[in-house]
Amino acid sequence: MRLSEGNEAIRISEKFWNASVAELKQGYTWEADGHLAVFHCLVCGEQFEKGIIYSDEDRFYEAERFAALHVESMHGGMFSWLLTLDKKLTGLTELQKGLLQAFRQSLSDAEAAKELGIGSTSTVRNHRFTLREKVKQAKLFLAVMELAEEKPGASSPFVSIPRTVVMVDERFAITEQENTEILGAYFKQGLDGPLSEFPKKQKRKAAILRHLIQRFETGRKYSEKEINAVLESAYPDYVTLRRYLIDYGLLDREDDGSSYWVKL
């Protein structure tokens, strides 16, 4: 069972960023609403309903076990998939990613040095030490941030940043209140209506583009004509909107422009 609403990519990002470390490691979350209980894949949003039996290659699985199988078979497991994320999201350099892969394979420092072409076991050892220090720092930082935000009104909640954005910077530092105000100012006839103008300020562009991408269904391939039609109903200069959606990493396309789709 798969979501079909146009805002699925945003909802997947929200579930991803709100997930605990344990949930990020397993790759799915659990959500119950009344009699309906569902496991959500944090990568693609695929849903698996508790009580339904799923089959794969003549074997049958209950929902949670199938969700775990899905993460492994469709996305290569969370370790590998998380390492594909941009450095802006993980803070990891390509060398650090390679070292983590070597550590996961239980390679010795000498073997890791040879595998990565570093040429020095002491360099690998120093990197291993640095990464372990990062873990300690991350734990303390998380604790301090949670304590800082325990006080009511200590901070305004930010809208979720889509995981696919090309540049994660101050353009996406948008609180929920700011987002509401920006959309209200530029969609004067309602959020489903046309855009009054396309602003020059980057933060406003980010809020508008994040909203516009929700007008498209995820998992569907669109022709350029179909993309243009949806965007033109929002704003006459649909070419500019289409370009910015691609530049911001919200929309992707084939190199020849034959098809477009929402990036997850």
Short mmCIF file of C-alpha atoms in Angstrom, two decimals:
data_model
loop_
_atom_site.label_atom_id
_atom_site.label_comp_id
_atom_site.label_asym_id
_atom_site.label_seq_id
_atom_site.Cartn_x
_atom_site.Cartn_y
_atom_site.Cartn_z
CA MET A 1 0.00 0.00 0.00
CA ARG A 2 1.51 3.30 -1.07
CA LEU A 3 0.58 6.91 -0.42
CA SER A 4 -0.53 8.86 -3.47
CA GLU A 5 -1.02 12.37 -2.12
CA GLY A 6 1.04 15.11 -3.76
CA ASN A 7 2.73 16.04 -0.49
CA GLU A 8 4.17 12.57 0.10
CA ALA A 9 7.78 13.68 -0.44
CA ILE A 10 7.36 16.35 2.24
CA ARG A 11 5.70 13.87 4.59
CA ILE A 12 8.47 11.33 4.05
CA SER A 13 11.04 14.01 4.90
CA GLU A 14 9.09 14.93 8.05
CA LYS A 15 8.96 11.31 9.19
CA PHE A 16 12.65 10.93 8.41
CA TRP A 17 13.74 13.98 10.40
CA ASN A 18 11.41 13.15 13.30
CA ALA A 19 12.61 9.54 13.54
CA SER A 20 14.70 8.39 16.48
CA VAL A 21 18.23 7.05 15.99
CA ALA A 22 16.91 3.52 16.46
CA GLU A 23 14.27 4.08 13.76
CA LEU A 24 16.83 5.57 11.37
CA LYS A 25 19.01 2.49 11.85
CA GLN A 26 16.15 0.08 11.08
CA GLY A 27 14.77 2.23 8.25
CA TYR A 28 11.09 2.32 9.16
CA THR A 29 8.73 3.80 11.72
CA TRP A 30 5.57 2.58 13.36
CA GLU A 31 2.35 4.58 13.42
CA ALA A 32 -1.04 3.61 14.84
CA ASP A 33 -4.28 5.51 14.24
CA GLY A 34 -7.34 3.85 15.75
CA HIS A 35 -7.58 0.34 14.35
CA LEU A 36 -5.03 0.99 11.59
CA ALA A 37 -1.37 0.31 12.40
CA VAL A 38 1.23 0.89 9.71
CA PHE A 39 4.99 0.57 9.26
CA HIS A 40 6.44 3.36 7.08
CA CYS A 41 9.67 3.05 5.08
CA LEU A 42 11.78 6.13 5.87
CA VAL A 43 13.42 6.05 2.44
CA CYS A 44 10.51 5.87 0.00
CA GLY A 45 7.37 6.05 2.13
CA GLU A 46 6.14 2.56 1.30
CA GLN A 47 3.60 1.42 3.89
CA PHE A 48 2.98 -2.02 5.39
CA GLU A 49 -0.20 -2.55 7.38
CA LYS A 50 -0.11 -4.68 10.49
CA GLY A 51 -2.37 -7.71 10.14
CA ILE A 52 -1.67 -8.06 6.42
CA ILE A 53 0.53 -10.93 5.29
CA TYR A 54 3.02 -10.07 2.53
CA SER A 55 4.72 -12.50 0.20
CA ASP A 56 8.07 -12.52 -1.55
CA GLU A 57 9.47 -15.40 -3.60
CA ASP A 58 6.92 -17.86 -2.21
CA ARG A 59 7.66 -16.89 1.39
CA PHE A 60 5.22 -15.06 3.66
CA TYR A 61 5.97 -12.32 6.17
CA GLU A 62 4.11 -10.30 8.75
CA ALA A 63 4.19 -6.53 8.21
CA GLU A 64 7.17 -5.48 10.31
CA ARG A 65 9.39 -8.27 9.04
CA PHE A 66 8.43 -7.39 5.48
CA ALA A 67 9.19 -3.70 6.13
CA ALA A 68 12.70 -4.69 7.25
CA LEU A 69 13.08 -6.92 4.18
CA HIS A 70 11.91 -4.06 1.95
CA VAL A 71 14.53 -1.65 3.37
CA GLU A 72 17.27 -4.21 2.78
CA SER A 73 16.24 -5.45 -0.67
CA MET A 74 14.97 -2.20 -2.21
CA HIS A 75 17.38 0.31 -0.64
CA GLY A 76 20.44 -1.77 0.17
CA GLY A 77 20.05 -1.36 3.93
CA MET A 78 20.17 1.84 5.95
CA PHE A 79 23.92 1.91 6.44
CA SER A 80 24.58 2.06 2.70
CA TRP A 81 21.65 4.33 1.98
CA LEU A 82 22.53 6.89 4.67
CA LEU A 83 26.04 7.12 3.26
CA THR A 84 24.55 8.25 -0.08
CA LEU A 85 23.18 11.41 1.52
CA ASP A 86 24.88 14.74 0.90
CA LYS A 87 27.71 15.91 3.16
CA LYS A 88 25.50 18.85 4.19
CA LEU A 89 23.19 16.32 5.83
CA THR A 90 25.65 13.81 7.29
CA GLY A 91 28.72 15.97 7.83
CA LEU A 92 30.83 13.15 6.36
CA THR A 93 33.54 13.56 3.74
CA GLU A 94 34.04 10.94 1.03
CA LEU A 95 37.14 9.68 2.87
CA GLN A 96 35.18 9.32 6.10
CA LYS A 97 32.44 7.43 4.28
CA GLY A 98 35.05 5.07 2.86
CA LEU A 99 36.54 4.55 6.31
CA LEU A 100 33.13 3.78 7.80
CA GLN A 101 32.52 1.21 5.09
CA ALA A 102 35.90 -0.34 5.87
CA PHE A 103 35.12 -0.42 9.59
CA ARG A 104 31.76 -2.05 8.92
CA GLN A 105 33.57 -4.75 6.95
CA SER A 106 35.79 -5.28 10.03
CA LEU A 107 38.94 -4.40 8.10
CA SER A 108 42.04 -3.79 10.15
CA ASP A 109 43.72 -0.38 10.04
CA ALA A 110 46.33 -1.76 7.66
CA GLU A 111 43.68 -3.31 5.41
CA ALA A 112 41.63 -0.10 5.43
CA ALA A 113 44.71 1.94 4.53
CA LYS A 114 45.41 -0.34 1.58
CA GLU A 115 41.75 -0.42 0.48
CA LEU A 116 41.48 3.38 0.50
CA GLY A 117 44.95 4.09 -0.80
CA ILE A 118 45.90 6.07 2.28
CA GLY A 119 49.20 4.26 2.74
CA SER A 120 49.45 4.74 6.49
CA THR A 121 47.87 2.75 9.30
CA SER A 122 48.46 5.66 11.67
CA THR A 123 46.34 7.91 9.44
CA VAL A 124 43.48 5.40 9.57
CA ARG A 125 43.89 5.12 13.32
CA ASN A 126 43.69 8.91 13.69
CA HIS A 127 40.55 9.04 11.56
CA ARG A 128 38.98 6.26 13.62
CA PHE A 129 39.72 8.25 16.78
CA THR A 130 38.26 11.44 15.25
CA LEU A 131 35.05 9.67 14.25
CA ARG A 132 34.60 8.25 17.75
CA GLU A 133 35.07 11.76 19.16
CA LYS A 134 32.37 12.99 16.79
CA VAL A 135 29.99 10.42 18.29
CA LYS A 136 30.63 11.77 21.77
CA GLN A 137 30.17 15.36 20.61
CA ALA A 138 26.95 14.47 18.80
CA LYS A 139 25.48 12.87 21.93
CA LEU A 140 26.32 15.89 24.08
CA PHE A 141 25.07 18.34 21.47
CA LEU A 142 21.77 16.46 21.16
CA ALA A 143 21.33 16.46 24.94
CA VAL A 144 22.07 20.20 25.17
CA MET A 145 19.66 21.02 22.32
CA GLU A 146 16.86 18.94 23.83
CA LEU A 147 17.34 20.64 27.18
CA ALA A 148 17.39 24.07 25.53
CA GLU A 149 14.11 23.38 23.73
CA GLU A 150 12.29 21.92 26.74
CA LYS A 151 11.17 25.38 27.85
CA PRO A 152 7.84 26.43 26.26
CA GLY A 153 8.41 29.06 23.61
CA ALA A 154 12.18 28.56 23.64
CA SER A 155 12.24 28.28 19.87
CA SER A 156 9.94 28.30 16.86
CA PRO A 157 9.63 24.94 15.08
CA PHE A 158 11.12 24.81 11.59
CA VAL A 159 9.47 23.26 8.58
CA SER A 160 11.10 20.02 7.43
CA ILE A 161 13.86 20.33 4.85
CA PRO A 162 13.32 17.93 1.94
CA ARG A 163 16.18 15.42 1.98
CA THR A 164 16.81 15.93 -1.73
CA VAL A 165 17.63 19.64 -1.66
CA VAL A 166 20.95 20.36 -3.33
CA MET A 167 22.11 23.04 -0.90
CA VAL A 168 21.12 22.92 2.77
CA ASP A 169 21.66 26.48 3.98
CA GLU A 170 19.87 29.49 5.47
CA ARG A 171 17.34 29.46 2.62
CA PHE A 172 15.62 26.58 4.39
CA ALA A 173 15.81 28.07 7.88
CA ILE A 174 12.06 28.69 7.81
CA THR A 175 9.86 28.46 10.88
CA GLU A 176 6.31 27.19 10.57
CA GLN A 177 5.03 30.69 11.26
CA GLU A 178 7.28 32.22 8.57
CA ASN A 179 6.18 29.55 6.13
CA THR A 180 2.51 30.30 6.76
CA GLU A 181 3.09 34.04 6.35
CA ILE A 182 5.08 33.64 3.12
CA LEU A 183 2.52 31.33 1.51
CA GLY A 184 -0.33 33.60 2.60
CA ALA A 185 1.41 36.62 1.06
CA TYR A 186 2.08 34.98 -2.31
CA PHE A 187 -0.95 32.71 -2.69
CA LYS A 188 -3.55 35.40 -2.14
CA GLN A 189 -6.42 33.28 -3.49
CA GLY A 190 -5.62 30.32 -1.26
CA LEU A 191 -2.92 27.66 -1.20
CA ASP A 192 -4.44 25.81 -4.15
CA GLY A 193 -4.65 29.00 -6.18
CA PRO A 194 -2.18 30.91 -8.39
CA LEU A 195 1.05 32.52 -7.28
CA SER A 196 0.85 36.34 -7.33
CA GLU A 197 4.57 36.72 -8.08
CA PHE A 198 7.81 34.79 -7.78
CA PRO A 199 9.96 36.55 -5.18
CA LYS A 200 13.67 37.37 -5.43
CA LYS A 201 14.55 36.50 -1.84
CA GLN A 202 15.86 32.95 -1.57
CA LYS A 203 14.03 32.02 1.64
CA ARG A 204 10.70 32.98 0.11
CA LYS A 205 11.54 31.03 -3.04
CA ALA A 206 12.34 27.97 -0.92
CA ALA A 207 9.00 28.16 0.90
CA ILE A 208 7.06 28.56 -2.35
CA LEU A 209 8.92 25.75 -4.15
CA ARG A 210 8.45 23.45 -1.17
CA HIS A 211 4.72 24.13 -1.44
CA LEU A 212 4.50 23.81 -5.23
CA ILE A 213 6.18 20.40 -5.32
CA GLN A 214 3.19 19.11 -3.34
CA ARG A 215 1.02 19.61 -6.43
CA PHE A 216 2.72 16.61 -8.03
CA GLU A 217 2.28 12.94 -7.18
CA THR A 218 5.31 10.98 -6.08
CA GLY A 219 6.09 7.75 -7.85
CA ARG A 220 4.62 9.09 -11.09
CA LYS A 221 6.50 10.02 -14.26
CA TYR A 222 5.40 13.25 -15.93
CA SER A 223 6.03 14.49 -19.44
CA GLU A 224 7.42 18.01 -19.78
CA LYS A 225 4.03 19.10 -21.11
CA GLU A 226 2.30 17.77 -17.98
CA ILE A 227 4.82 19.47 -15.69
CA ASN A 228 4.34 22.75 -17.54
CA ALA A 229 0.56 22.52 -17.30
CA VAL A 230 0.61 22.09 -13.51
CA LEU A 231 3.11 24.92 -13.02
CA GLU A 232 1.40 27.27 -15.48
CA SER A 233 -1.80 26.98 -13.43
CA ALA A 234 0.25 28.43 -10.58
CA TYR A 235 2.26 31.04 -12.45
CA PRO A 236 2.62 32.14 -16.10
CA ASP A 237 6.41 31.79 -16.11
CA TYR A 238 6.31 28.02 -15.62
CA VAL A 239 9.78 27.61 -17.14
CA THR A 240 11.33 29.54 -14.26
CA LEU A 241 9.41 27.49 -11.69
CA ARG A 242 10.43 24.24 -13.35
CA ARG A 243 14.08 25.28 -13.43
CA TYR A 244 14.11 26.27 -9.77
CA LEU A 245 12.38 23.04 -8.70
CA ILE A 246 15.17 21.12 -10.43
CA ASP A 247 17.93 23.43 -9.15
CA TYR A 248 16.67 23.07 -5.57
CA GLY A 249 16.62 19.28 -5.86
CA LEU A 250 12.86 18.88 -5.53
CA LEU A 251 12.20 17.72 -9.08
CA ASP A 252 14.32 15.42 -11.26
CA ARG A 253 14.27 14.55 -14.94
CA GLU A 254 15.82 12.39 -17.62
CA ASP A 255 18.76 14.01 -19.39
CA ASP A 256 16.72 14.35 -22.58
CA GLY A 257 13.76 15.89 -20.73
CA SER A 258 11.49 13.01 -21.72
CA SER A 259 10.16 12.55 -18.19
CA TYR A 260 10.12 14.27 -14.81
CA TRP A 261 9.39 13.05 -11.28
CA VAL A 262 9.32 14.22 -7.67
CA LYS A 263 12.57 13.44 -5.88
CA LEU A 264 12.21 11.61 -2.56
#
